DNA sequence: GTCTATACACAGATAGAC
DNA sequence: GTCTATCTGTGTATAGAC
């Protein structure tokens, strides 16, 4: 699988994003006509991600969101009851779509090595396709109240577990060396996150997402196969 | 070198931090008595880092900073002319102290392997000793205006260059394999940053800073020495 | 040097016309 | 469903007493 191939799978899901947001938040959205809701949610979310990823969610005023999205302040509040609710919608939607695609992609019928590759590629390609969402989720959870941060931490650990489980199994099957699988899984996550957190750096150096995928996979393999 | 040893070196510098802040910002600080300035700057900066690292600098109100630092609003503005200036003071101080210690620590008389170790350990230990500063600098540069972000990006590349130069030299000396040294340096940075960005995770798992240093070093070595 | 009290701008949110 | 106009709280910053 490379990025081009991944995009085909992803595009099927993509159109459902706003349908899903609608059905989850049906009761808090005052507007009735489905078509209108979907069209406007898309405008609102895109604008919110754009401004937030530049200045931070906190610093984004409702006035600027109104201007960027093309809807008036009054209209915005027909889609959520407070700025904080908008934040929650964005966060939840990100984690939903992420785990959904992950679940679908990682087939259990492959050996540990192939599954590790798939997991790394899936995560990386997904973050590339949905970069504004990933960046937003990473940066904005840090400034949230304790309780909601806990949720984000669980989500981090859960996605890390996908990697550590695969490595553990590889160790059991004697394919990999028994060598700090938990730290290794954490390292994979950190490297994957670097891709969307410092996109500017990789763009400047003209590193493609496929190149970066290959690099991470090689780096990790050299460690889990290390003879010493 | 381990963390205990590093702390001894660090402690010598530590006391100079506020002296240095004072001398750099002498003209924008209205208070004359040196002792007073140093004592209060410490209070202000500690409070600012504490609140910002929990809620973000933007979300920290001057009222809350006043309360946390124990100084009145009026008093605060004797030390900086605007909230933005406070932000600048914090940022600049962080990058100053970082490059200062780095320069001092990395001796050129060692071979590439030993220098790579020292560089990794120095960066990691420094971020551990000054965690609130590092966390702050990482999170808050993202929301800054273009021009200032450029500065932060240059700083990222500069510190990355320390690692890539060492690796390049190792390749030249035929100690290391010629294997994407730029991406490798970036990976080292990402792994080092993960330590202070997700401190909660490592604390929970009871990973010591020395353990983590050894892990990164092993991971990277297995790649730069990889036989294939 | 530090305080309290206050100015003034702008934030989030809503009411009511269309 | 969407708009404009407006309410009310909170933000940064400063003036002037001590």
Coordinates of C-alpha atoms (C1' of nucleotides) in Angstrom, one line a residue:
Chain A
X1 CA 0.0 0.0 0.0
X2 CA 1.2 3.5 -0.8
X3 CA -0.4 6.9 -0.3
X4 CA -2.2 6.9 -3.7
X5 CA -3.8 3.6 -2.9
X6 CA -4.8 4.7 0.6
X7 CA -6.5 7.8 -0.8
X8 CA -8.9 5.6 -2.7
X9 CA -10.0 3.9 0.4
X10 CA -10.1 7.1 2.4
X11 CA -12.3 8.9 -0.2
X12 CA -15.1 6.5 0.5
X13 CA -15.1 7.4 4.1
X14 CA -14.5 11.1 3.5
X15 CA -18.0 11.9 2.2
X16 CA -19.5 10.3 5.3
X17 CA -17.7 12.6 7.7
X18 CA -20.3 15.3 7.8
X19 CA -23.2 12.8 7.6
X20 CA -21.8 11.3 10.7
X21 CA -21.3 14.6 12.5
X22 CA -24.9 15.4 11.7
X23 CA -26.3 12.2 13.1
X24 CA -24.2 12.4 16.3
X25 CA -25.1 16.0 17.0
X26 CA -28.7 15.8 15.6
X27 CA -30.3 17.1 18.8
X28 CA -28.0 20.0 19.5
X29 CA -28.3 21.3 15.9
X30 CA -31.4 23.5 15.4
X31 CA -31.4 23.5 11.7
X32 CA -33.7 20.9 10.2
X33 CA -32.9 20.6 6.5
X34 CA -30.2 17.9 6.1
X35 CA -28.6 19.3 3.0
X36 CA -28.2 22.7 4.5
X37 CA -26.7 21.3 7.7
X38 CA -24.1 19.3 5.9
X39 CA -23.1 22.1 3.6
X40 CA -22.8 24.6 6.4
X41 CA -21.0 22.2 8.9
X42 CA -18.4 21.7 6.2
X43 CA -17.9 25.5 5.9
X44 CA -17.8 26.0 9.7
X45 CA -15.4 23.1 10.4
X46 CA -13.0 24.0 7.6
X47 CA -13.0 27.6 8.7
X48 CA -12.5 26.7 12.4
X49 CA -9.6 24.3 11.6
X50 CA -8.0 26.9 9.4
X51 CA -8.0 29.7 11.9
X52 CA -7.3 27.5 14.9
X53 CA -4.3 25.8 13.3
X54 CA -2.8 29.2 12.7
X55 CA -3.6 31.1 15.9
X56 CA -5.1 28.5 18.3
X57 CA -8.7 27.7 19.1
X58 CA -8.8 30.0 22.1
X59 CA -7.6 33.0 20.0
X60 CA -10.1 32.4 17.3
X61 CA -13.0 34.8 17.9
X62 CA -16.6 34.0 16.9
X63 CA -16.5 37.1 14.7
X64 CA -13.5 35.8 12.7
X65 CA -15.1 32.4 12.4
X66 CA -18.2 34.1 11.1
X67 CA -16.3 36.0 8.5
X68 CA -14.2 33.0 7.4
X69 CA -17.1 30.6 7.2
X70 CA -19.4 33.1 5.5
X71 CA -22.1 32.6 8.0
X72 CA -23.3 35.2 10.5
X73 CA -22.8 34.9 14.2
X74 CA -26.5 34.2 14.7
X75 CA -26.4 31.4 12.1
X76 CA -23.3 29.8 13.7
X77 CA -25.2 29.4 17.0
X78 CA -27.8 27.4 15.2
X79 CA -25.2 24.6 14.8
X80 CA -23.8 24.6 18.3
X81 CA -24.7 26.2 21.6
X82 CA -21.3 27.5 22.6
X83 CA -17.8 27.8 21.4
X84 CA -16.9 24.9 23.7
X85 CA -19.4 22.7 22.1
X86 CA -17.9 23.4 18.7
X87 CA -14.5 22.3 20.2
X88 CA -16.0 19.0 21.4
X89 CA -17.6 18.3 18.0
X90 CA -14.2 18.8 16.3
X91 CA -12.4 16.6 18.8
X92 CA -14.9 13.8 18.8
X93 CA -15.2 13.7 15.1
X94 CA -11.4 13.3 14.8
X95 CA -11.2 10.4 17.2
X96 CA -14.2 8.7 15.6
X97 CA -12.9 8.7 12.1
X98 CA -9.4 7.7 13.2
X99 CA -10.4 4.6 15.0
X100 CA -13.0 3.7 12.4
X101 CA -10.4 3.6 9.6
X102 CA -7.8 2.0 11.7
X103 CA -10.1 -0.9 12.7
X104 CA -10.9 -1.5 9.1
X105 CA -7.4 -1.4 7.7
X106 CA -5.4 -3.7 10.1
X107 CA -6.3 -7.2 9.1
X108 CA -5.4 -9.9 11.6
X109 CA -4.4 -12.4 9.0
X110 CA -1.0 -11.0 8.3
X111 CA 2.3 -11.8 10.1
X112 CA 3.6 -9.3 12.6
X113 CA 6.0 -7.7 10.3
X114 CA 3.4 -7.0 7.6
X115 CA 0.9 -5.8 10.2
X116 CA 3.4 -3.4 11.7
X117 CA 4.0 -1.9 8.2
X118 CA 0.3 -1.6 7.6
X119 CA -0.3 0.0 10.9
X120 CA 2.5 2.6 10.4
X121 CA 1.4 3.4 6.9
X122 CA -2.3 3.6 7.8
X123 CA -1.6 6.0 10.6
X124 CA 0.7 8.1 8.6
X125 CA -1.4 8.3 5.4
X126 CA -4.5 9.1 7.5
X127 CA -2.8 12.0 9.2
X128 CA -1.6 13.2 5.8
X129 CA -5.2 13.1 4.4
X130 CA -6.7 14.7 7.4
X131 CA -3.8 16.8 8.5
X132 CA -5.7 19.8 9.8
X133 CA -7.8 17.5 12.1
X134 CA -4.7 15.8 13.5
X135 CA -2.8 18.9 14.1
X136 CA -5.8 20.5 15.8
X137 CA -6.5 17.5 18.0
X138 CA -2.9 17.3 19.1
X139 CA -2.5 21.0 19.9
X140 CA -5.9 21.7 21.4
X141 CA -6.2 18.8 23.8
X142 CA -3.2 20.2 25.7
X143 CA -5.1 23.2 26.9
X144 CA -8.2 21.4 28.1
X145 CA -9.5 20.8 31.6
X146 CA -8.2 17.7 33.4
X147 CA -11.1 15.4 32.7
X148 CA -11.0 15.9 29.0
X149 CA -7.3 15.6 28.9
X150 CA -7.6 12.2 30.5
X151 CA -9.8 11.2 27.5
X152 CA -7.1 12.3 25.2
X153 CA -4.4 10.4 27.1
X154 CA -6.5 7.2 26.9
X155 CA -6.8 7.7 23.2
X156 CA -3.0 8.2 22.9
X157 CA -2.4 5.0 24.8
X158 CA -5.1 3.1 22.9
X159 CA -3.5 3.9 19.6
X160 CA -0.1 3.2 20.9
X161 CA -1.4 -0.2 22.0
X162 CA -2.1 -1.1 18.4
X163 CA 1.7 -0.9 17.8
X164 CA 2.8 -2.5 21.0
X165 CA 0.5 -5.4 20.5
X166 CA 1.9 -6.1 17.1
X167 CA 5.4 -5.9 18.4
X168 CA 4.7 -8.1 21.3
X169 CA 3.2 -10.7 19.0
X170 CA 6.3 -10.5 16.8
X171 CA 8.4 -11.2 19.9
X172 CA 6.3 -14.1 20.8
X173 CA 6.7 -15.5 17.3
X174 CA 10.4 -15.0 17.6
X175 CA 10.4 -12.7 14.6
X176 CA 11.5 -9.7 16.6
X177 CA 14.0 -9.3 19.4
X178 CA 12.6 -8.8 22.9
X179 CA 13.7 -5.2 23.2
X180 CA 11.5 -2.7 25.0
X181 CA 8.4 -3.0 23.0
X182 CA 6.5 -0.4 24.9
X183 CA 9.1 2.3 24.3
X184 CA 9.3 1.2 20.7
X185 CA 5.6 1.7 20.2
X186 CA 5.9 5.1 21.8
X187 CA 8.7 6.0 19.5
X188 CA 6.6 5.0 16.5
X189 CA 3.8 7.3 17.7
X190 CA 6.2 10.2 18.2
X191 CA 7.7 9.8 14.8
X192 CA 4.3 9.6 13.2
X193 CA 3.1 12.7 15.0
X194 CA 6.2 14.6 13.9
X195 CA 5.0 14.3 10.3
X196 CA 1.9 16.4 10.9
X197 CA 3.3 18.6 13.6
X198 CA 6.3 19.7 11.5
X199 CA 4.9 19.4 8.0
X200 CA 6.7 22.6 7.0
X201 CA 10.0 20.9 7.6
X202 CA 9.3 17.9 5.4
X203 CA 7.7 20.0 2.7
X204 CA 10.8 22.2 2.6
X205 CA 13.0 19.2 2.2
X206 CA 10.7 17.6 -0.3
X207 CA 10.3 14.4 1.6
X208 CA 7.2 12.6 0.4
X209 CA 4.8 10.8 2.7
X210 CA 5.9 7.5 1.2
X211 CA 9.5 8.2 1.7
X212 CA 8.8 9.1 5.3
X213 CA 6.8 5.9 5.8
X214 CA 9.7 3.9 4.4
X215 CA 12.1 5.7 6.7
X216 CA 10.1 5.0 9.9
X217 CA 9.7 1.4 8.9
X218 CA 13.4 0.9 8.3
X219 CA 14.4 2.7 11.5
X220 CA 12.1 0.5 13.6
X221 CA 13.0 -2.7 11.8
X222 CA 16.6 -2.2 12.3
X223 CA 15.9 -2.0 16.1
X224 CA 13.5 -4.9 16.4
X225 CA 15.7 -7.1 14.3
X226 CA 18.9 -5.9 16.0
X227 CA 21.3 -8.9 16.5
X228 CA 23.0 -7.6 19.7
Chain B
X1 CA 27.4 11.3 31.9
X2 CA 24.1 10.5 33.5
X3 CA 21.3 12.9 34.8
X4 CA 22.8 13.3 38.3
X5 CA 26.1 14.4 36.8
X6 CA 24.4 16.7 34.4
X7 CA 22.4 18.4 37.2
X8 CA 25.7 19.5 38.8
X9 CA 26.8 21.3 35.6
X10 CA 23.3 22.7 35.1
X11 CA 23.0 24.1 38.6
X12 CA 26.0 26.4 38.0
X13 CA 24.1 28.0 35.1
X14 CA 20.7 27.9 36.7
X15 CA 21.4 30.8 39.1
X16 CA 22.4 33.0 36.3
X17 CA 19.2 32.6 34.4
X18 CA 17.5 35.6 36.0
X19 CA 20.6 37.7 36.1
X20 CA 20.7 37.2 32.3
X21 CA 17.0 38.0 31.8
X22 CA 17.6 41.2 33.8
X23 CA 20.6 42.3 31.8
X24 CA 18.9 41.6 28.4
X25 CA 15.8 43.4 29.4
X26 CA 17.3 46.2 31.5
X27 CA 15.8 49.0 29.5
X28 CA 12.2 47.7 29.4
X29 CA 12.1 47.0 33.1
X30 CA 11.1 50.0 35.1
X31 CA 12.2 48.7 38.5
X32 CA 15.7 49.8 39.5
X33 CA 16.7 47.6 42.5
X34 CA 18.4 44.5 41.1
X35 CA 17.6 42.2 44.0
X36 CA 13.9 43.1 43.7
X37 CA 13.9 42.6 40.0
X38 CA 15.4 39.1 40.2
X39 CA 13.2 38.0 43.0
X40 CA 10.0 39.1 41.2
X41 CA 11.0 38.0 37.7
X42 CA 11.4 34.5 39.2
X43 CA 7.9 34.7 40.7
X44 CA 6.4 36.0 37.5
X45 CA 8.1 33.5 35.2
X46 CA 7.3 30.6 37.3
X47 CA 3.7 31.6 37.6
X48 CA 3.4 32.3 33.9
X49 CA 4.9 28.9 32.9
X50 CA 2.7 27.1 35.4
X51 CA -0.6 28.6 34.2
X52 CA 0.4 28.6 30.5
X53 CA 1.5 25.0 30.5
X54 CA -1.9 24.1 31.9
X55 CA -4.2 26.3 29.8
X56 CA -2.1 28.0 27.2
X57 CA -0.5 31.4 27.2
X58 CA -3.4 33.0 25.4
X59 CA -5.9 31.7 27.9
X60 CA -3.9 33.0 30.8
X61 CA -5.4 36.3 32.0
X62 CA -3.2 39.0 33.6
X63 CA -5.5 38.8 36.6
X64 CA -4.7 35.1 37.1
X65 CA -1.0 35.8 36.6
X66 CA -1.3 38.5 39.2
X67 CA -2.9 36.1 41.6
X68 CA -0.5 33.2 41.0
X69 CA 2.6 35.4 41.2
X70 CA 1.5 37.4 44.2
X71 CA 2.1 40.7 42.5
X72 CA -0.6 43.2 41.6
X73 CA -1.5 43.9 38.0
X74 CA 0.1 47.3 38.3
X75 CA 3.4 45.8 39.6
X76 CA 3.5 43.3 36.8
X77 CA 3.5 46.0 34.2
X78 CA 6.6 47.4 35.8
X79 CA 8.5 44.4 34.4
X80 CA 7.1 44.3 30.9
X81 CA 5.0 46.7 28.8
X82 CA 2.5 44.2 27.4
X83 CA 1.6 40.5 27.6
X84 CA 3.2 40.0 24.3
X85 CA 6.5 41.3 25.6
X86 CA 6.3 38.8 28.4
X87 CA 5.9 36.1 25.9
X88 CA 9.0 37.3 24.0
X89 CA 11.0 37.4 27.2
X90 CA 10.1 33.8 28.0
X91 CA 10.8 32.6 24.5
X92 CA 14.2 34.3 24.1
X93 CA 15.4 33.2 27.5
X94 CA 14.6 29.6 26.6
X95 CA 16.5 29.7 23.4
X96 CA 19.5 31.5 25.0
X97 CA 20.0 29.1 27.8
X98 CA 19.6 26.1 25.5
X99 CA 22.2 27.0 23.0
X100 CA 24.5 28.3 25.7
X101 CA 24.6 24.9 27.5
X102 CA 24.7 23.0 24.3
X103 CA 27.7 24.8 23.0
X104 CA 29.6 24.2 26.3
X105 CA 28.8 20.5 26.5
X106 CA 29.6 19.1 23.0
X107 CA 33.3 18.8 22.9
X108 CA 34.8 18.4 19.5
X109 CA 37.6 16.1 20.6
X110 CA 35.5 13.0 20.8
X111 CA 34.6 10.5 18.0
X112 CA 31.3 10.7 16.2
X113 CA 29.7 7.9 18.3
X114 CA 30.6 9.5 21.6
X115 CA 29.6 12.9 20.4
X116 CA 26.2 11.6 19.3
X117 CA 25.6 10.1 22.7
X118 CA 26.6 13.4 24.4
X119 CA 24.4 15.5 22.2
X120 CA 21.4 13.2 22.8
X121 CA 22.0 13.1 26.5
X122 CA 22.6 16.8 26.9
X123 CA 19.4 17.7 25.0
X124 CA 17.4 15.2 27.0
X125 CA 18.7 16.1 30.4
X126 CA 18.4 19.8 29.7
X127 CA 14.8 19.4 28.8
X128 CA 14.2 17.4 31.9
X129 CA 15.8 20.1 34.1
X130 CA 13.9 22.9 32.4
X131 CA 10.8 21.0 31.4
X132 CA 8.3 23.9 31.8
X133 CA 10.4 26.1 29.6
X134 CA 10.7 23.5 26.8
X135 CA 7.1 22.6 26.9
X136 CA 6.1 26.2 26.8
X137 CA 8.4 27.0 23.9
X138 CA 7.2 24.1 21.9
X139 CA 3.5 24.8 22.4
X140 CA 3.4 28.6 22.2
X141 CA 5.5 29.2 19.1
X142 CA 2.8 27.4 17.1
X143 CA 0.3 30.2 17.6
X144 CA 2.6 33.1 16.8
X145 CA 2.6 35.4 13.8
X146 CA 4.5 34.3 10.8
X147 CA 7.7 36.2 11.3
X148 CA 8.2 34.9 14.8
X149 CA 7.4 31.4 13.7
X150 CA 10.2 31.6 11.2
X151 CA 12.6 32.3 14.0
X152 CA 11.3 29.2 15.9
X153 CA 11.7 27.1 12.7
X154 CA 15.3 28.3 12.3
X155 CA 16.0 27.4 15.9
X156 CA 14.6 23.9 15.3
X157 CA 16.7 23.4 12.2
X158 CA 19.8 24.7 14.0
X159 CA 19.5 22.3 16.8
X160 CA 18.7 19.5 14.4
X161 CA 21.9 20.4 12.6
X162 CA 23.9 19.6 15.6
X163 CA 22.8 16.0 15.3
X164 CA 23.0 15.7 11.5
X165 CA 26.5 17.2 11.5
X166 CA 27.7 14.5 13.9
X167 CA 26.0 11.8 11.9
X168 CA 27.5 13.1 8.6
X169 CA 30.9 13.1 10.2
X170 CA 30.4 9.5 11.4
X171 CA 29.5 8.5 7.8
X172 CA 32.6 10.2 6.5
X173 CA 34.7 8.4 9.0
X174 CA 33.0 5.2 7.9
X175 CA 31.8 4.5 11.4
X176 CA 28.1 4.9 10.4
X177 CA 26.3 3.6 7.4
X178 CA 25.3 6.3 4.8
X179 CA 21.6 6.2 5.5
X180 CA 19.4 9.3 5.4
X181 CA 21.2 11.3 8.0
X182 CA 18.9 14.3 7.7
X183 CA 15.8 12.2 8.5
X184 CA 17.7 10.5 11.3
X185 CA 18.5 13.8 12.9
X186 CA 14.9 14.8 12.7
X187 CA 13.9 11.5 14.3
X188 CA 16.2 12.1 17.2
X189 CA 14.7 15.6 17.7
X190 CA 11.1 14.1 17.6
X191 CA 12.0 11.5 20.1
X192 CA 13.7 14.0 22.4
X193 CA 10.7 16.3 22.2
X194 CA 8.3 13.4 23.0
X195 CA 10.0 13.2 26.4
X196 CA 8.8 16.6 27.6
X197 CA 5.6 16.8 25.6
X198 CA 4.3 13.5 27.0
X199 CA 6.0 13.5 30.4
X200 CA 2.8 12.1 32.0
X201 CA 3.2 8.9 29.9
X202 CA 6.7 8.3 31.0
X203 CA 6.0 9.1 34.6
X204 CA 3.1 6.7 34.6
X205 CA 5.3 3.9 33.2
X206 CA 8.1 4.8 35.6
X207 CA 10.7 5.3 32.8
X208 CA 13.6 7.3 34.1
X209 CA 15.3 9.9 32.0
X210 CA 18.5 7.8 31.9
X211 CA 16.5 4.8 30.7
X212 CA 14.9 6.9 28.0
X213 CA 18.3 8.3 26.9
X214 CA 19.7 4.7 26.6
X215 CA 16.7 3.7 24.6
X216 CA 17.0 6.5 22.0
X217 CA 20.7 5.9 21.7
X218 CA 20.2 2.2 21.1
X219 CA 17.4 2.8 18.6
X220 CA 19.4 5.3 16.6
X221 CA 22.6 3.2 16.8
X222 CA 20.9 0.1 15.5
X223 CA 19.9 2.2 12.5
X224 CA 23.2 3.9 11.8
X225 CA 25.1 0.7 12.2
X226 CA 22.6 -1.4 10.3
X227 CA 24.4 -3.9 8.0
X228 CA 21.9 -4.0 5.2
Chain C
dG1 C1' 7.9 49.9 44.0
dT2 C1' 3.4 48.5 44.7
dC3 C1' -1.3 49.0 45.3
dT4 C1' -6.5 49.8 44.0
dA5 C1' -9.7 51.5 41.0
dT6 C1' -11.0 52.3 36.6
dA7 C1' -10.9 53.0 31.3
dC8 C1' -12.0 51.0 27.2
dA9 C1' -11.9 47.3 23.7
dC10 C1' -13.5 43.1 22.5
dA11 C1' -15.1 38.6 23.7
dG12 C1' -19.2 35.2 23.6
dA13 C1' -23.9 34.9 23.2
dT14 C1' -28.9 36.1 22.2
dA15 C1' -33.3 38.6 20.7
dG16 C1' -36.2 39.6 17.2
dA17 C1' -36.8 41.2 12.4
dC18 C1' -36.9 39.2 7.9
Chain D
dG1 C1' -32.6 29.6 8.4
dT2 C1' -30.2 33.7 8.5
dC3 C1' -29.4 38.3 9.4
dT4 C1' -28.3 42.7 12.3
dA5 C1' -28.1 45.0 16.5
dT6 C1' -27.3 44.6 21.2
dC7 C1' -26.4 42.7 26.0
dT8 C1' -23.1 41.6 29.4
dG9 C1' -18.8 39.8 31.1
dT10 C1' -14.0 39.7 30.9
dG11 C1' -9.8 41.0 28.8
dT12 C1' -5.5 44.2 28.7
dA13 C1' -3.6 48.2 30.3
dT14 C1' -3.0 52.6 33.0
dA15 C1' -3.6 56.5 36.4
dG16 C1' -2.8 58.1 40.6
dA17 C1' -2.6 57.3 45.7
dC18 C1' 0.5 55.4 49.1

